[in-house]
CSV table of C-alpha atoms in Angstrom, one decimal:
chain,number,residue,atom,x,y,z
R,5,UNK,CA,48.8,-122.8,-163.0
R,6,UNK,CA,49.5,-122.4,-166.7
R,7,UNK,CA,47.1,-120.6,-169.0
R,8,UNK,CA,45.9,-123.8,-170.8
R,9,UNK,CA,44.6,-125.1,-167.4
R,10,UNK,CA,42.4,-122.1,-166.6
R,11,UNK,CA,39.0,-123.0,-165.2
R,12,UNK,CA,37.4,-119.6,-165.0
R,13,UNK,CA,34.3,-119.2,-167.0
R,14,UNK,CA,34.2,-117.5,-170.3
R,15,UNK,CA,32.2,-114.3,-170.9
R,16,UNK,CA,31.5,-112.4,-174.0
R,17,UNK,CA,33.1,-108.9,-173.9
R,18,UNK,CA,34.3,-106.2,-176.3
R,19,UNK,CA,37.9,-105.4,-176.9
R,20,UNK,CA,39.6,-102.3,-178.4
R,21,UNK,CA,42.3,-103.3,-180.8
R,22,UNK,CA,43.8,-102.4,-184.2
R,23,UNK,CA,42.3,-103.5,-187.5
R,24,UNK,CA,44.1,-105.4,-190.2
R,25,UNK,CA,46.0,-102.3,-191.3
R,26,UNK,CA,47.6,-102.1,-187.8
R,27,UNK,CA,46.6,-98.5,-187.5
R,28,UNK,CA,42.7,-98.1,-187.4
R,29,UNK,CA,41.2,-98.7,-184.0
R,30,UNK,CA,38.4,-101.1,-184.0
R,31,UNK,CA,36.1,-102.9,-181.4
R,32,UNK,CA,35.6,-106.6,-181.6
R,33,UNK,CA,33.7,-109.1,-179.4
R,34,UNK,CA,35.5,-112.0,-177.8
R,35,UNK,CA,34.8,-114.8,-175.5
R,36,UNK,CA,37.4,-114.3,-172.6
R,37,UNK,CA,38.2,-115.7,-169.3
R,38,UNK,CA,39.9,-114.1,-166.3
R,39,UNK,CA,43.5,-115.0,-165.8
R,40,UNK,CA,44.4,-112.8,-162.7
R,41,UNK,CA,43.6,-109.3,-161.6
R,42,UNK,CA,42.8,-107.1,-164.6
R,43,UNK,CA,44.1,-109.6,-167.2
R,44,UNK,CA,41.8,-111.8,-169.3
R,45,UNK,CA,42.5,-114.5,-172.0
R,46,UNK,CA,40.7,-115.2,-175.2
R,47,UNK,CA,39.9,-118.7,-176.5
R,48,UNK,CA,42.7,-120.3,-178.3
R,49,UNK,CA,42.9,-120.2,-182.0
R,50,UNK,CA,45.5,-121.9,-184.3
R,51,UNK,CA,48.2,-120.2,-186.2
R,52,UNK,CA,49.2,-121.2,-189.7
R,53,UNK,CA,51.0,-124.2,-188.2
R,54,UNK,CA,48.2,-125.3,-186.0
R,55,UNK,CA,49.9,-124.2,-182.8
R,56,UNK,CA,47.4,-122.5,-180.2
R,57,UNK,CA,47.7,-118.8,-180.0
R,58,UNK,CA,45.6,-116.3,-178.0
R,59,UNK,CA,45.2,-112.7,-176.9
R,60,UNK,CA,45.7,-111.3,-173.4
R,61,UNK,CA,43.4,-108.3,-172.7
R,62,UNK,CA,43.0,-105.7,-169.9
R,63,UNK,CA,39.6,-105.0,-168.3
R,64,UNK,CA,39.2,-102.4,-165.5
R,65,UNK,CA,36.2,-102.6,-163.1
R,66,UNK,CA,33.3,-100.4,-164.3
R,67,UNK,CA,34.8,-99.9,-167.8
R,68,UNK,CA,32.9,-101.3,-170.7
R,69,UNK,CA,35.5,-102.1,-173.3
R,70,UNK,CA,38.8,-103.9,-172.7
R,71,UNK,CA,42.2,-103.4,-174.4
R,72,UNK,CA,44.2,-105.9,-176.4
R,73,UNK,CA,47.5,-106.1,-174.5
R,74,UNK,CA,49.4,-109.1,-175.8
R,75,UNK,CA,49.2,-111.6,-178.7
R,76,UNK,CA,50.8,-114.8,-177.7
R,77,UNK,CA,51.1,-118.5,-178.5
R,78,UNK,CA,51.5,-121.7,-176.5
R,79,UNK,CA,49.4,-121.1,-173.4
R,80,UNK,CA,51.1,-124.0,-171.7
R,81,UNK,CA,54.3,-122.0,-171.5
R,82,UNK,CA,52.9,-119.3,-169.2
R,83,UNK,CA,51.5,-119.2,-165.6
R,84,UNK,CA,49.1,-116.8,-164.1
R,85,UNK,CA,51.9,-115.4,-161.9
R,86,UNK,CA,54.1,-114.7,-165.0
R,87,UNK,CA,51.2,-112.8,-166.6
R,88,UNK,CA,50.5,-110.8,-163.4
R,89,UNK,CA,54.2,-109.7,-163.1
R,90,UNK,CA,54.2,-108.7,-166.7
R,91,UNK,CA,51.1,-106.7,-166.3
R,92,UNK,CA,52.5,-104.9,-163.4
R,93,UNK,CA,55.7,-104.1,-165.3
R,94,UNK,CA,53.6,-102.7,-168.2
R,95,UNK,CA,51.2,-100.7,-166.1
R,96,UNK,CA,48.2,-102.9,-166.9
R,97,UNK,CA,47.3,-103.8,-163.3
R,98,UNK,CA,45.4,-100.5,-162.6
R,99,UNK,CA,44.1,-97.3,-164.1
R,100,UNK,CA,46.6,-95.3,-162.0
R,101,UNK,CA,49.5,-97.4,-163.2
R,102,UNK,CA,48.5,-97.3,-166.8
R,103,UNK,CA,48.3,-93.5,-166.6
R,104,UNK,CA,51.6,-93.3,-165.0
R,105,UNK,CA,53.2,-95.5,-167.6
R,106,UNK,CA,51.7,-93.5,-170.5
R,107,UNK,CA,52.7,-90.2,-168.8
R,108,UNK,CA,56.3,-91.5,-168.5
R,109,UNK,CA,56.2,-92.2,-172.2
R,110,UNK,CA,55.6,-88.6,-172.8
R,111,UNK,CA,58.5,-87.6,-170.6
R,112,UNK,CA,60.8,-89.9,-172.5
R,113,UNK,CA,59.4,-89.1,-176.0
R,114,UNK,CA,58.1,-92.5,-176.8
R,115,UNK,CA,55.1,-93.6,-178.8
R,116,UNK,CA,51.5,-93.7,-177.5
R,117,UNK,CA,49.0,-95.7,-179.6
R,118,UNK,CA,45.5,-94.8,-180.6
R,119,UNK,CA,44.0,-97.9,-179.1
R,120,UNK,CA,45.6,-97.1,-175.7
R,121,UNK,CA,44.2,-93.5,-175.9
R,122,UNK,CA,40.7,-94.8,-176.7
R,123,UNK,CA,40.8,-97.2,-173.9
R,124,UNK,CA,41.8,-94.4,-171.5
R,125,UNK,CA,39.1,-92.1,-172.8
R,126,UNK,CA,36.6,-94.4,-171.1
R,127,UNK,CA,37.8,-93.5,-167.6
R,128,UNK,CA,39.8,-90.3,-168.0
R,129,UNK,CA,38.8,-87.9,-170.8
R,130,UNK,CA,41.3,-85.2,-169.8
R,131,UNK,CA,44.2,-87.6,-169.9
R,132,UNK,CA,43.1,-89.0,-173.2
R,133,UNK,CA,43.0,-85.6,-174.7
R,134,UNK,CA,46.5,-84.9,-173.4
R,135,UNK,CA,47.8,-88.2,-174.9
R,136,UNK,CA,45.9,-87.4,-178.2
R,137,UNK,CA,47.7,-84.0,-178.4
R,138,UNK,CA,51.1,-85.6,-177.6
R,139,UNK,CA,50.5,-88.3,-180.3
R,140,UNK,CA,49.9,-85.5,-182.9
R,141,UNK,CA,53.0,-83.6,-181.7
R,142,UNK,CA,54.9,-86.9,-181.7
R,143,UNK,CA,54.1,-87.5,-185.5
R,144,UNK,CA,54.7,-83.9,-186.3
R,145,UNK,CA,58.2,-84.2,-184.8
R,146,UNK,CA,58.8,-87.5,-186.5
R,147,UNK,CA,57.7,-86.1,-189.8
R,148,UNK,CA,60.1,-83.1,-189.4
R,149,UNK,CA,62.9,-85.5,-188.3
R,150,UNK,CA,62.3,-87.6,-191.4
R,151,UNK,CA,62.3,-84.5,-193.6
R,152,UNK,CA,65.6,-83.4,-192.1
R,153,UNK,CA,67.1,-86.7,-192.6
R,154,UNK,CA,65.8,-86.8,-196.2
R,155,UNK,CA,67.4,-83.5,-196.8
R,156,UNK,CA,70.6,-84.5,-195.2
R,157,UNK,CA,70.6,-87.7,-197.3
R,158,UNK,CA,69.9,-85.7,-200.5
R,159,UNK,CA,72.7,-83.2,-199.6
R,160,UNK,CA,75.0,-86.2,-199.1
R,161,UNK,CA,74.1,-87.8,-202.4
R,162,UNK,CA,74.4,-84.4,-204.2
R,163,UNK,CA,77.8,-83.9,-202.5
R,164,UNK,CA,78.9,-87.4,-203.6
R,165,UNK,CA,77.6,-86.9,-207.1
R,166,UNK,CA,79.5,-83.6,-207.3
R,167,UNK,CA,82.7,-85.3,-206.1
R,168,UNK,CA,82.3,-88.0,-208.6
R,169,UNK,CA,81.6,-85.6,-211.3
R,170,UNK,CA,84.6,-83.5,-210.4
R,171,UNK,CA,86.8,-86.6,-210.1
R,172,UNK,CA,85.5,-87.7,-213.6
R,173,UNK,CA,86.2,-84.3,-215.0
R,174,UNK,CA,89.7,-84.3,-213.6
R,175,UNK,CA,90.2,-87.8,-214.9
R,176,UNK,CA,88.9,-86.8,-218.4
R,177,UNK,CA,91.2,-83.7,-218.3
R,178,UNK,CA,94.2,-86.1,-218.4
R,179,UNK,CA,93.2,-86.8,-222.0
R,180,UNK,CA,93.5,-83.3,-223.1
R,181,UNK,CA,89.9,-83.2,-224.5
R,182,UNK,CA,90.0,-86.5,-226.4
R,183,UNK,CA,87.6,-88.1,-224.0
R,184,UNK,CA,85.2,-85.2,-223.6
R,185,UNK,CA,82.6,-86.5,-226.1
R,186,UNK,CA,82.8,-90.2,-225.1
R,187,UNK,CA,79.8,-91.9,-223.4
R,188,UNK,CA,80.5,-92.9,-219.8
R,189,UNK,CA,80.5,-96.5,-220.9
R,190,UNK,CA,83.0,-95.9,-223.7
R,191,UNK,CA,85.3,-93.7,-221.4
R,192,UNK,CA,85.2,-96.3,-218.7
R,193,UNK,CA,86.6,-99.0,-221.2
R,194,UNK,CA,89.2,-96.6,-222.6
R,195,UNK,CA,90.3,-95.4,-219.1
R,196,UNK,CA,90.7,-98.9,-217.8
R,197,UNK,CA,93.0,-99.7,-220.7
R,198,UNK,CA,95.0,-96.4,-220.6
R,199,UNK,CA,95.5,-96.8,-216.9
R,200,UNK,CA,97.5,-99.9,-217.5
R,201,UNK,CA,101.2,-99.7,-216.9
R,202,UNK,CA,104.3,-99.9,-219.2
R,203,UNK,CA,108.0,-99.7,-218.5
R,204,UNK,CA,110.1,-97.3,-220.6
R,205,UNK,CA,113.5,-96.0,-220.0
R,206,UNK,CA,113.7,-97.5,-216.6
R,207,UNK,CA,110.5,-96.0,-215.5
R,208,UNK,CA,107.0,-97.4,-214.9
R,209,UNK,CA,104.2,-95.1,-216.1
R,210,UNK,CA,100.6,-95.3,-217.2
R,211,UNK,CA,100.0,-96.2,-220.9
R,212,UNK,CA,98.2,-92.8,-221.2
R,213,UNK,CA,101.3,-91.0,-220.0
R,214,UNK,CA,103.6,-93.0,-222.1
R,215,UNK,CA,101.7,-92.1,-225.3
R,216,UNK,CA,101.8,-88.5,-224.3
R,217,UNK,CA,105.5,-88.6,-223.7
R,218,UNK,CA,106.1,-90.2,-227.1
R,219,UNK,CA,104.0,-87.7,-229.0
R,220,UNK,CA,105.7,-84.9,-227.1
R,221,UNK,CA,109.1,-86.5,-228.2
R,222,UNK,CA,108.2,-86.4,-231.9
R,223,UNK,CA,106.8,-89.9,-232.4
R,224,UNK,CA,104.1,-90.1,-235.0
R,225,UNK,CA,101.1,-92.5,-235.2
R,226,UNK,CA,101.0,-94.7,-238.3
R,227,UNK,CA,98.6,-97.4,-239.5
R,228,UNK,CA,99.6,-100.2,-241.7
R,229,UNK,CA,96.9,-102.2,-243.5
R,230,UNK,CA,97.0,-105.7,-244.9
R,231,UNK,CA,99.9,-106.9,-242.7
R,232,UNK,CA,100.4,-110.7,-243.0
R,233,UNK,CA,102.8,-113.0,-241.4
R,234,UNK,CA,104.0,-116.5,-242.1
R,235,UNK,CA,104.1,-119.4,-239.7
R,236,UNK,CA,105.2,-122.9,-240.6
R,237,UNK,CA,104.6,-122.1,-244.2
R,238,UNK,CA,101.1,-120.7,-243.6
R,239,UNK,CA,100.1,-117.1,-244.2
R,240,UNK,CA,98.0,-115.3,-241.7
R,241,UNK,CA,94.9,-113.3,-242.5
R,242,UNK,CA,95.5,-109.6,-243.4
R,243,UNK,CA,95.3,-107.4,-240.5
R,244,UNK,CA,95.9,-103.7,-239.5
R,245,UNK,CA,98.7,-102.8,-237.3
R,246,UNK,CA,99.0,-99.6,-235.3
R,247,UNK,CA,102.4,-98.1,-234.3
R,248,UNK,CA,104.2,-95.1,-233.1
R,249,UNK,CA,107.1,-94.3,-235.3
R,250,UNK,CA,110.3,-92.1,-235.0
R,251,UNK,CA,113.6,-92.4,-236.8
R,252,UNK,CA,113.3,-95.9,-237.9
R,253,UNK,CA,112.0,-97.2,-234.6
R,254,UNK,CA,108.5,-98.1,-233.8
R,255,UNK,CA,106.2,-99.2,-230.9
R,256,UNK,CA,103.3,-101.5,-231.7
R,257,UNK,CA,100.2,-100.0,-230.0
R,258,UNK,CA,96.5,-100.8,-229.7
R,259,UNK,CA,93.8,-99.1,-231.8
R,260,UNK,CA,92.8,-97.1,-228.7
R,261,UNK,CA,96.4,-95.9,-228.1
R,262,UNK,CA,96.7,-95.1,-231.7
R,263,UNK,CA,93.5,-93.0,-231.7
R,264,UNK,CA,94.8,-91.1,-228.7
R,265,UNK,CA,98.1,-90.4,-230.3
R,266,UNK,CA,96.4,-89.2,-233.6
R,267,UNK,CA,94.3,-86.8,-231.5
R,268,UNK,CA,97.4,-85.5,-229.7
R,269,UNK,CA,99.1,-84.9,-233.0
R,270,UNK,CA,96.1,-83.1,-234.4
R,271,UNK,CA,95.9,-81.0,-231.3
R,272,UNK,CA,99.5,-80.4,-230.6
R,273,UNK,CA,98.8,-76.9,-229.3
R,274,UNK,CA,96.7,-78.3,-226.5
R,275,UNK,CA,99.4,-80.8,-225.6
R,276,UNK,CA,101.9,-78.0,-225.4
R,277,UNK,CA,99.7,-75.9,-223.2
R,278,UNK,CA,99.3,-78.9,-220.9
């Protein structure tokens, strides 16, 4: 028989369950009907889509309050036999079985809820106190575990930040102090440009290293203003060109490359030390 076909009478009984916050234990009255053994079912109530849902509860003989066990939907999907097997599996078919299941949770370090403890308190005060202490210890262990994980994560982040900082400093050191006062945003743009490649003398090197090699070789940065060109009889707008010059030869460079070269020339002693 499926749960939507039950014919047992409804009776008004109180159930131990959790409040809306999912933590506080409350007691509410429900109309319930017996399914099988210790298991009772509440009246159906619609979910947000109108489908029938219900609660399965546990009541032991001689115990005033029951315990919410399952929140389910579609009673037509389940039979009394299915419910009985699930109750036996979860230790909800007797006091002894429930105490055994909860004790096994202690051995395996699993969670025990407040509602379960309050339910047990009705028929075994000693076990309830043991479960209460275990629950306190469980949360203490979890809090310490969380603290250790936070510390480990913080140490990991600090190590990563230190690595990145060291990496950034090592990268900046390649610019002989020129980039030391740049903002991270500015340096990021400069570094991306200067990490580009250029072929010179049969070798491929970073633009940064190319500029360094030229300055070490005696090339000088020059700036020429108001440069114009002619194309099909039309004159271009005046512009500024930046070059590296030596013995009548020159390389056209960008403003960034020019600024780097100017710095290197002005700090030739740093370049020589490097």
